[in-house]
Coordinates of N, CA and C and ligand atoms in Angstrom, one line a residue:
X1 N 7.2 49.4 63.2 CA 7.7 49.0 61.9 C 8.7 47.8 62.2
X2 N 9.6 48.0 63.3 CA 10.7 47.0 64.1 C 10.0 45.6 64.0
X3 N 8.2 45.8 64.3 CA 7.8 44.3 64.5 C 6.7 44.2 63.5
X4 N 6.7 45.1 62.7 CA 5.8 44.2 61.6 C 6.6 43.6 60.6
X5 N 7.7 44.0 60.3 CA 8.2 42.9 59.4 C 8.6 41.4 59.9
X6 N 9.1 41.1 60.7 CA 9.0 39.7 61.4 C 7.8 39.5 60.7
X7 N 6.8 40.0 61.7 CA 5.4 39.1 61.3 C 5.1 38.9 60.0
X8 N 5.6 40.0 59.1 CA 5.2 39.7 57.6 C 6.4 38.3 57.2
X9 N 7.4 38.0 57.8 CA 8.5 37.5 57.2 C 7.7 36.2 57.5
X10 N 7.1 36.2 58.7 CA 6.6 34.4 58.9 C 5.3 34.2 58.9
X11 N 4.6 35.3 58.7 CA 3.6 35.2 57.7 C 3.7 34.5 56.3
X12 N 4.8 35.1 55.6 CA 4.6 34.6 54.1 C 5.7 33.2 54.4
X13 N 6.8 32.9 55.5 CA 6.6 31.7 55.3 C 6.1 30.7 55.8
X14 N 5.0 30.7 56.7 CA 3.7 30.0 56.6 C 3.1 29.7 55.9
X15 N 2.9 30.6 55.1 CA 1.7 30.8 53.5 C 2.3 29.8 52.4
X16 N 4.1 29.8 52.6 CA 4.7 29.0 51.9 C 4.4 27.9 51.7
X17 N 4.8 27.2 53.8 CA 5.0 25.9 54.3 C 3.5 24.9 53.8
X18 N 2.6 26.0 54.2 CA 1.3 25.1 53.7 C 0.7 24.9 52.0
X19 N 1.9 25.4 51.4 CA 1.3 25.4 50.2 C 0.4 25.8 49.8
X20 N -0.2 27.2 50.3 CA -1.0 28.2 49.4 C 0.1 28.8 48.3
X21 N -0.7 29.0 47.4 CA 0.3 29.7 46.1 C -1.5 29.5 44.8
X22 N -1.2 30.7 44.5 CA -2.3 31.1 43.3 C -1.6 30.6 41.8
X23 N -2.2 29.6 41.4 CA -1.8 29.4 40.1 C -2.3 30.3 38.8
X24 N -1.3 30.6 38.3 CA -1.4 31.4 36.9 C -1.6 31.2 35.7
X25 N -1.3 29.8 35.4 CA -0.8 29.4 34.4 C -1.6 28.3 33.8
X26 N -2.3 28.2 33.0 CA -3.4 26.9 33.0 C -3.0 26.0 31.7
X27 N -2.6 24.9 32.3 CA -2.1 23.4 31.4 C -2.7 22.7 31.1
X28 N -3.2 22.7 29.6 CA -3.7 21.8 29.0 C -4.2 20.4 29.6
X29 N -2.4 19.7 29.6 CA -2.3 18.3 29.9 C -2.7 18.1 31.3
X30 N -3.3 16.8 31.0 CA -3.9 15.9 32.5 C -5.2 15.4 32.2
X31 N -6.0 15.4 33.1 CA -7.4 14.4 33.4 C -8.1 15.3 33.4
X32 N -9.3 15.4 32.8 CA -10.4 16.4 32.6 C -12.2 15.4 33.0
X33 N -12.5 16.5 33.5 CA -14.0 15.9 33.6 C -15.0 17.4 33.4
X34 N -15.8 16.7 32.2 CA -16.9 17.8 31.8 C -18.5 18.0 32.8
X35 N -19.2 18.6 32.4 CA -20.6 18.8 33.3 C -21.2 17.9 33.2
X36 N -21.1 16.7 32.2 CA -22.0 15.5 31.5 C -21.0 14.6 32.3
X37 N -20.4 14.4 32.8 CA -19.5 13.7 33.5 C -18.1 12.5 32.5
X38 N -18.4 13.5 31.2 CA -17.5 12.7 30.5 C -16.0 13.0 30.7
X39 N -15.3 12.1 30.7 CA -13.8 11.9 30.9 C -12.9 12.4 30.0
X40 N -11.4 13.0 29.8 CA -10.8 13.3 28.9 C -8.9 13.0 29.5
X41 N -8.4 12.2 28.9 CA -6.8 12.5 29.4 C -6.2 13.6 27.7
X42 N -5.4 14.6 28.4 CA -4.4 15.2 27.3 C -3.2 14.9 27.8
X43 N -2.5 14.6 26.7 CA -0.7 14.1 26.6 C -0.1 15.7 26.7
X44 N 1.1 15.3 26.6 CA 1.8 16.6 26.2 C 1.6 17.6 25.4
X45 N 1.8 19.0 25.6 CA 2.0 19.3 24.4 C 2.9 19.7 23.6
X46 N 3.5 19.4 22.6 CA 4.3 19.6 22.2 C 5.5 21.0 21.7
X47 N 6.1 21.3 20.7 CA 7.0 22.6 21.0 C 5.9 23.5 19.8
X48 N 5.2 22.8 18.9 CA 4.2 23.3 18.3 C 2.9 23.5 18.4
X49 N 2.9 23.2 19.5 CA 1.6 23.4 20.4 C 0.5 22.3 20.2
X50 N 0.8 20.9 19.6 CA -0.1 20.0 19.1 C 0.0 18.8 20.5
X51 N -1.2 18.2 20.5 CA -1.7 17.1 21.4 C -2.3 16.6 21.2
X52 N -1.7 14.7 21.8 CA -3.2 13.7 21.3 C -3.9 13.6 22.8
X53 N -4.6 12.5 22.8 CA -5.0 12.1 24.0 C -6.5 11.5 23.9
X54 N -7.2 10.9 24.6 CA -8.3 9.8 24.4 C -9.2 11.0 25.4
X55 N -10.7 10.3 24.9 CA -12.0 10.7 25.7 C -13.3 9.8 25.9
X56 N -13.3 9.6 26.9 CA -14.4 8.9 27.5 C -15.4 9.4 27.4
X57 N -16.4 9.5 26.6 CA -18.1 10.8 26.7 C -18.7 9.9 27.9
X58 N -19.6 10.5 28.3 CA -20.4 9.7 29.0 C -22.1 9.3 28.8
X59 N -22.2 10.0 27.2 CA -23.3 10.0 26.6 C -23.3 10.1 25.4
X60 N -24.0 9.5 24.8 CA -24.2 9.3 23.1 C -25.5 9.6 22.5
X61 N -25.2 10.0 21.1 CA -26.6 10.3 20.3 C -26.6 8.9 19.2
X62 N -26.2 7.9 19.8 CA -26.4 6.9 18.9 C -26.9 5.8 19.8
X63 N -27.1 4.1 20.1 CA -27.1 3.6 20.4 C -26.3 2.1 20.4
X64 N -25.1 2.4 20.2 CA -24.0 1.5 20.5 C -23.4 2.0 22.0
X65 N -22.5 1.3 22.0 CA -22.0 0.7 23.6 C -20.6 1.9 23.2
X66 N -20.6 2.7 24.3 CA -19.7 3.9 24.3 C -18.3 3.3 24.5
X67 N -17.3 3.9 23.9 CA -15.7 3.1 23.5 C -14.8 4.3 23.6
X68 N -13.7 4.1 24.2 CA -12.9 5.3 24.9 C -11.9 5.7 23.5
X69 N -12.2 7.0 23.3 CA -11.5 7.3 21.7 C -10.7 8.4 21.4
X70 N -10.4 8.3 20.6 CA -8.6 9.6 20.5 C -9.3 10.8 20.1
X71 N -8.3 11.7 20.6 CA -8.4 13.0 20.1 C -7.2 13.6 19.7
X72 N -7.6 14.3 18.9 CA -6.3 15.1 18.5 C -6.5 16.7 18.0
X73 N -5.3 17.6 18.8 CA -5.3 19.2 18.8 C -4.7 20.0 19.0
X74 N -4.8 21.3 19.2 CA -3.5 22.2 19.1 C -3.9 23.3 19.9
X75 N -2.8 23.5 20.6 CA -3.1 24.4 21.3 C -2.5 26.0 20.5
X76 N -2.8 27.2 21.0 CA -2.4 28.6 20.3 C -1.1 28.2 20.8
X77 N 0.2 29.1 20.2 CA 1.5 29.0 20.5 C 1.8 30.5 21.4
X78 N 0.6 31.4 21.0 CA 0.9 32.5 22.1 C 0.3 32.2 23.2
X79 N 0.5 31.8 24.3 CA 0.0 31.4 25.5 C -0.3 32.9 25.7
X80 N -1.4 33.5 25.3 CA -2.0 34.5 25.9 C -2.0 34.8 27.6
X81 N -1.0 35.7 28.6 CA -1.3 35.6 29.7 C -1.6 33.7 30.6
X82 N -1.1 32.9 30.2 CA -1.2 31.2 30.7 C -2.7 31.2 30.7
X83 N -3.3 31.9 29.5 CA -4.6 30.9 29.3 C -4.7 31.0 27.9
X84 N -4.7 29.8 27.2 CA -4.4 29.7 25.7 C -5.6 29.1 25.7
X85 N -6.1 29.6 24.2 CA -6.9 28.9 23.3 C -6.3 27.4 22.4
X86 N -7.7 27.1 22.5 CA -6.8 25.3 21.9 C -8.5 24.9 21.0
X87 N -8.0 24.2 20.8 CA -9.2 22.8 20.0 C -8.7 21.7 19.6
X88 N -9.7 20.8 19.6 CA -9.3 19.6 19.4 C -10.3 18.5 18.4
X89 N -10.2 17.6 18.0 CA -10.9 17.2 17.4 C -11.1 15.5 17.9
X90 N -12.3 14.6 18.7 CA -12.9 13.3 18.7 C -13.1 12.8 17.5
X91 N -12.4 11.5 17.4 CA -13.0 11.0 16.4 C -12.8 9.4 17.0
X92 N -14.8 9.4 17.0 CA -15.4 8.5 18.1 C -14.9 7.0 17.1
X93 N -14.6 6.5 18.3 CA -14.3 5.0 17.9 C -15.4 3.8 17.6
X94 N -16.7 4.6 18.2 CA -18.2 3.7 18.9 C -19.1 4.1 17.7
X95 N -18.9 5.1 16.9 CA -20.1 5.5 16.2 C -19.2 6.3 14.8
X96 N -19.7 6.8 13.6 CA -19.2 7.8 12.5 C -19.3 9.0 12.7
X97 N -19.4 9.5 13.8 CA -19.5 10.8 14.1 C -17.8 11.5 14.2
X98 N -17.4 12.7 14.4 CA -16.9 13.1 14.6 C -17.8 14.7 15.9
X99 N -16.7 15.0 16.8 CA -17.0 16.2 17.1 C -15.8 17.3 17.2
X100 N -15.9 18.2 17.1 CA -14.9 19.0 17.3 C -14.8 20.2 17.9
X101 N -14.0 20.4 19.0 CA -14.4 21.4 20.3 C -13.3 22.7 19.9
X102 N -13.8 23.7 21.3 CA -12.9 25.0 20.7 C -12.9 25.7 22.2
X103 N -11.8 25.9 22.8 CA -11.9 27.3 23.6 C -10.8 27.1 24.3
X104 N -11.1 27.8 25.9 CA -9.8 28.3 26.1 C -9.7 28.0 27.4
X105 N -8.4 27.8 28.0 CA -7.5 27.0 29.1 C -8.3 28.8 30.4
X106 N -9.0 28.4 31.2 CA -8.9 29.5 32.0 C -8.1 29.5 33.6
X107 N -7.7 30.2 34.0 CA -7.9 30.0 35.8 C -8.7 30.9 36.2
X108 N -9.3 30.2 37.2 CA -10.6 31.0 37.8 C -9.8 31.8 39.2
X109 N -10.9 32.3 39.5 CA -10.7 33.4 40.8 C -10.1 32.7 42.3
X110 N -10.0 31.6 41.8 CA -9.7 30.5 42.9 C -8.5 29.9 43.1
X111 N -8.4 30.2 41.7 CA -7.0 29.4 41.0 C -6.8 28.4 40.5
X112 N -8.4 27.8 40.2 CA -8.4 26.5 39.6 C -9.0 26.9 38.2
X113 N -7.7 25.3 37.6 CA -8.3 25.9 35.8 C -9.4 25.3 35.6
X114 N -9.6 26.2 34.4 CA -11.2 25.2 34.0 C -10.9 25.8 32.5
X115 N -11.8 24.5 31.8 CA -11.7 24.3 30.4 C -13.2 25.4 29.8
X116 N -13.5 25.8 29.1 CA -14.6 26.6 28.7 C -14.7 26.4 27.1
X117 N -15.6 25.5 26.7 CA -15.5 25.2 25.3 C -17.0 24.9 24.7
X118 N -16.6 25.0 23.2 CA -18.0 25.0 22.1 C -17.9 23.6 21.7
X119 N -19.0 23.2 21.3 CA -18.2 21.7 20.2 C -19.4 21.4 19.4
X120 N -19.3 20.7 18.1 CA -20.3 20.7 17.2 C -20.0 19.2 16.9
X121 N -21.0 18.5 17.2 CA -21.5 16.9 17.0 C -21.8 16.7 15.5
X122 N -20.8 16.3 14.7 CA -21.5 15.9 13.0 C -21.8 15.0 12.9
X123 N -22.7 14.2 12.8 CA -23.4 12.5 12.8 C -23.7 12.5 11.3
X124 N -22.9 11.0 11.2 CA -23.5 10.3 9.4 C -25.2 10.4 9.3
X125 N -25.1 10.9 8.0 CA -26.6 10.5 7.4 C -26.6 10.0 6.7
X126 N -27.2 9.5 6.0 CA -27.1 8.3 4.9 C -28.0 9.0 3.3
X127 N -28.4 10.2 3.4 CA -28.9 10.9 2.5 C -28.5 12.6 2.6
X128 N -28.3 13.3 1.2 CA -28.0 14.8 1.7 C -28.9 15.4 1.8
X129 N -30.3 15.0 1.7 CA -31.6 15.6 2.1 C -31.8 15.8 4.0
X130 N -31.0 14.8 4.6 CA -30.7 14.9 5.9 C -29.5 15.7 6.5
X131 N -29.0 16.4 5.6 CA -27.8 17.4 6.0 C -28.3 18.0 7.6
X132 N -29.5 18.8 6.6 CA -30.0 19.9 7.6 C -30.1 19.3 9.4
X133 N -30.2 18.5 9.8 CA -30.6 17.5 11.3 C -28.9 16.6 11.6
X134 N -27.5 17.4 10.8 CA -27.1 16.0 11.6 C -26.0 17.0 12.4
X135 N -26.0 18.2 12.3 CA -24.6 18.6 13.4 C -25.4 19.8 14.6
X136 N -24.9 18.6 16.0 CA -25.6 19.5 17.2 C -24.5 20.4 17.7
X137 N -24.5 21.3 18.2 CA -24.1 22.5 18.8 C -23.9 22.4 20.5
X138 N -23.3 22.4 21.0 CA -23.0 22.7 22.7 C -22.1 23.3 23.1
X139 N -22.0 23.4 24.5 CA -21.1 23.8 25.4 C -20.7 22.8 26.4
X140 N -19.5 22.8 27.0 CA -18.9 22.0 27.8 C -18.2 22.3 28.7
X141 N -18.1 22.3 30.1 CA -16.9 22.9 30.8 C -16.2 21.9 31.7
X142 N -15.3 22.2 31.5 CA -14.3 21.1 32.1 C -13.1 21.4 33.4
X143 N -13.2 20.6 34.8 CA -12.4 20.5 35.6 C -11.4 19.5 35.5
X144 N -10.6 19.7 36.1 CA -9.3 19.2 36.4 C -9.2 18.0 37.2
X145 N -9.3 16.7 36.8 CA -9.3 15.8 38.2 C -8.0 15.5 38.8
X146 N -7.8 15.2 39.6 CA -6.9 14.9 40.8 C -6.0 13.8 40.1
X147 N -4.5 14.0 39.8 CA -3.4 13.1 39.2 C -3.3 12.2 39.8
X148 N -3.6 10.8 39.3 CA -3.2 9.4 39.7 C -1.8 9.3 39.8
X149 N -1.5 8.7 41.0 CA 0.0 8.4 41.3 C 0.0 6.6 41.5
Ligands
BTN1 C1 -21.8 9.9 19.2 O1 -22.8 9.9 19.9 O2 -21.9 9.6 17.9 C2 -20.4 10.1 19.7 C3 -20.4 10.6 21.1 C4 -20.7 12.1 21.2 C5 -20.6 12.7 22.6 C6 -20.9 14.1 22.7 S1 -19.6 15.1 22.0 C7 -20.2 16.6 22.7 C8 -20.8 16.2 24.1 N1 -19.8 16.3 25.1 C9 -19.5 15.1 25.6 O3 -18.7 15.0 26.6 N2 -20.2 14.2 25.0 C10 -21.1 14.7 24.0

């Protein structure tokens, strides 16, 4: 017992020195990248849980020249356990569509967060006979890219 605590004492500060540590907590804000390889920055969030922040898609259902465009959203104010539910809403600068996403901040088994979300594409029609064909449905999951310094 005399020598296992030492070893446990420079065990854990080893584990320190190298900066292992399991993150708990998953943060909205920063640099996101989806499965479609589109880009996202979120700003702060604020004391009411609202954020703007721009998105780069990396793919379009239109054929104009893709334009990096705001978002704006809110995250839940109960940080459920540091994984909160949020949504946010695109509203594309390149085309009349809007999309609007939905889910929730996770950390995985790893300890890295990841984004897990729905979103529904509403595209202009130019008749209500075309209601039926203009809002697509998906899923999206999003990592964390690495903070520019
Ligand atoms: C448009 O085509 O009118 C605007 C761009 C839509 C891009 C969609 S939104 C859902 C999906 N996820 C992405 O990252 N991009 C596409």
């Amino acid at each position: 017992m005399v020598q296992v605590t030492p070893f446990l004492l420079m065990l854990s500060l080893a584990l320190v020195a190298s900066g292992f540590s399991v993150r708990k907590q998953c943060v909205l804000s920063g640099r996101w990248v989806n499965d479609l390889g589109s880009n996202m920055t979120i700003g702060a969030v604020n004391g009411k849980g609202e954020f703007t922040g721009s998105y780069h898609t990396a793919v379009t259902a239109t054929r104009n020249e893709i334009q990096l465009s705001p978002l704006q959203g809110s995250q839940h104010r109960i940080n459920n356990k540091g994984q909160p539910t949020f949504g946010f809403t695109v509203n594309w600068s390149f085309s009349d569509s809007i999309t609007v996403f939905t889910g929730q901040c996770f950390v995985d088994e790893n300890g890295k967060e990841v984004l897990k979300t729905m979103w529904l594409l509403r595209s202009h029609v130019d008749n209500i006979n075309d209601d039926w064909k203009a809002t697509r449905v998906g899923i999206n999951v999003f990592t964390r890219l690495p903070s520019q310094k």
